[in-house]
C-alpha positions as a LaTeX table, in Angstrom:
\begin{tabular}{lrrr}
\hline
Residue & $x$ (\AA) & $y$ (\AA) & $z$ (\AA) \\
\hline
Unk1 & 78.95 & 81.06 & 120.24 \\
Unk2 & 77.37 & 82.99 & 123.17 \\
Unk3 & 77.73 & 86.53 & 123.37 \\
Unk4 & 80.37 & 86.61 & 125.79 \\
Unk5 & 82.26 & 84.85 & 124.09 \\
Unk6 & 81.40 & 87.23 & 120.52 \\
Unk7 & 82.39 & 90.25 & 122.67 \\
Unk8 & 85.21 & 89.05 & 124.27 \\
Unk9 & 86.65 & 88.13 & 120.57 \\
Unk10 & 85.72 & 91.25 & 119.36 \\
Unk11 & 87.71 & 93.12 & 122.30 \\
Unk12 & 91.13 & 90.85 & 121.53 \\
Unk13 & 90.74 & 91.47 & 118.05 \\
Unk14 & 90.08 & 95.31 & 118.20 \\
Unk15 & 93.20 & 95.30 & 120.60 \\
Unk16 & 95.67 & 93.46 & 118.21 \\
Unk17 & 94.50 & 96.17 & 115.69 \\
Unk18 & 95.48 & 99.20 & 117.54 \\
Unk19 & 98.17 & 97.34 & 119.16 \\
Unk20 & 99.84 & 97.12 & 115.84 \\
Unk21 & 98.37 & 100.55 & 114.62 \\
Unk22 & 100.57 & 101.64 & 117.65 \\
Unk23 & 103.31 & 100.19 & 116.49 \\
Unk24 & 103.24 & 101.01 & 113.31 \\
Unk25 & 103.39 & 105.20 & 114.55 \\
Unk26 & 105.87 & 104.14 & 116.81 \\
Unk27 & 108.36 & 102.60 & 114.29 \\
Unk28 & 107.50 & 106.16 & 112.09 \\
Unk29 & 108.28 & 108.32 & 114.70 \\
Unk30 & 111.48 & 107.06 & 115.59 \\
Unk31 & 114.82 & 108.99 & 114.17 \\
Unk32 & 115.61 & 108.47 & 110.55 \\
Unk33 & 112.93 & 104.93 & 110.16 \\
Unk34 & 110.32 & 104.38 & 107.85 \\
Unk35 & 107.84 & 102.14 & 108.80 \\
Unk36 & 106.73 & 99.73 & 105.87 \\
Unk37 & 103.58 & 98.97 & 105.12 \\
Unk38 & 103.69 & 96.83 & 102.24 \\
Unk39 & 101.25 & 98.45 & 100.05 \\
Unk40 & 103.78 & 100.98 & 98.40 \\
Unk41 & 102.04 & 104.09 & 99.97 \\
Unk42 & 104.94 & 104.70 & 102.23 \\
Unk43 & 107.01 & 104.66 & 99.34 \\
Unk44 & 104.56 & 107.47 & 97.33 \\
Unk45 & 105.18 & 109.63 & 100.20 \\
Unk46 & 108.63 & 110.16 & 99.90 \\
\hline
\end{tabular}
């Protein structure tokens, strides 16, 4: 794999990431939603 290639992978990746980071807040600051996470720590917050 050539470096390019490395950094353009590494630039999709890091934008799925806060992509869904993004949505994740966005689901949690809507009205009366709790956004799940799956690991229970949502669920400890409450």
């Amino acid at each position: 794999m050539t470096s390019v290639k490395a950094a353009l992978l590494s630039f999709v990746m890091l934008s799925a990431i806060v992509l869904c980071g993004l949505g994740i807040y966005a689901a949690d600051a809507a009205t009366n939603h709790r956004a799940v996470d799956g690991y229970g720590v949502t669920a400890s917050l409450n």
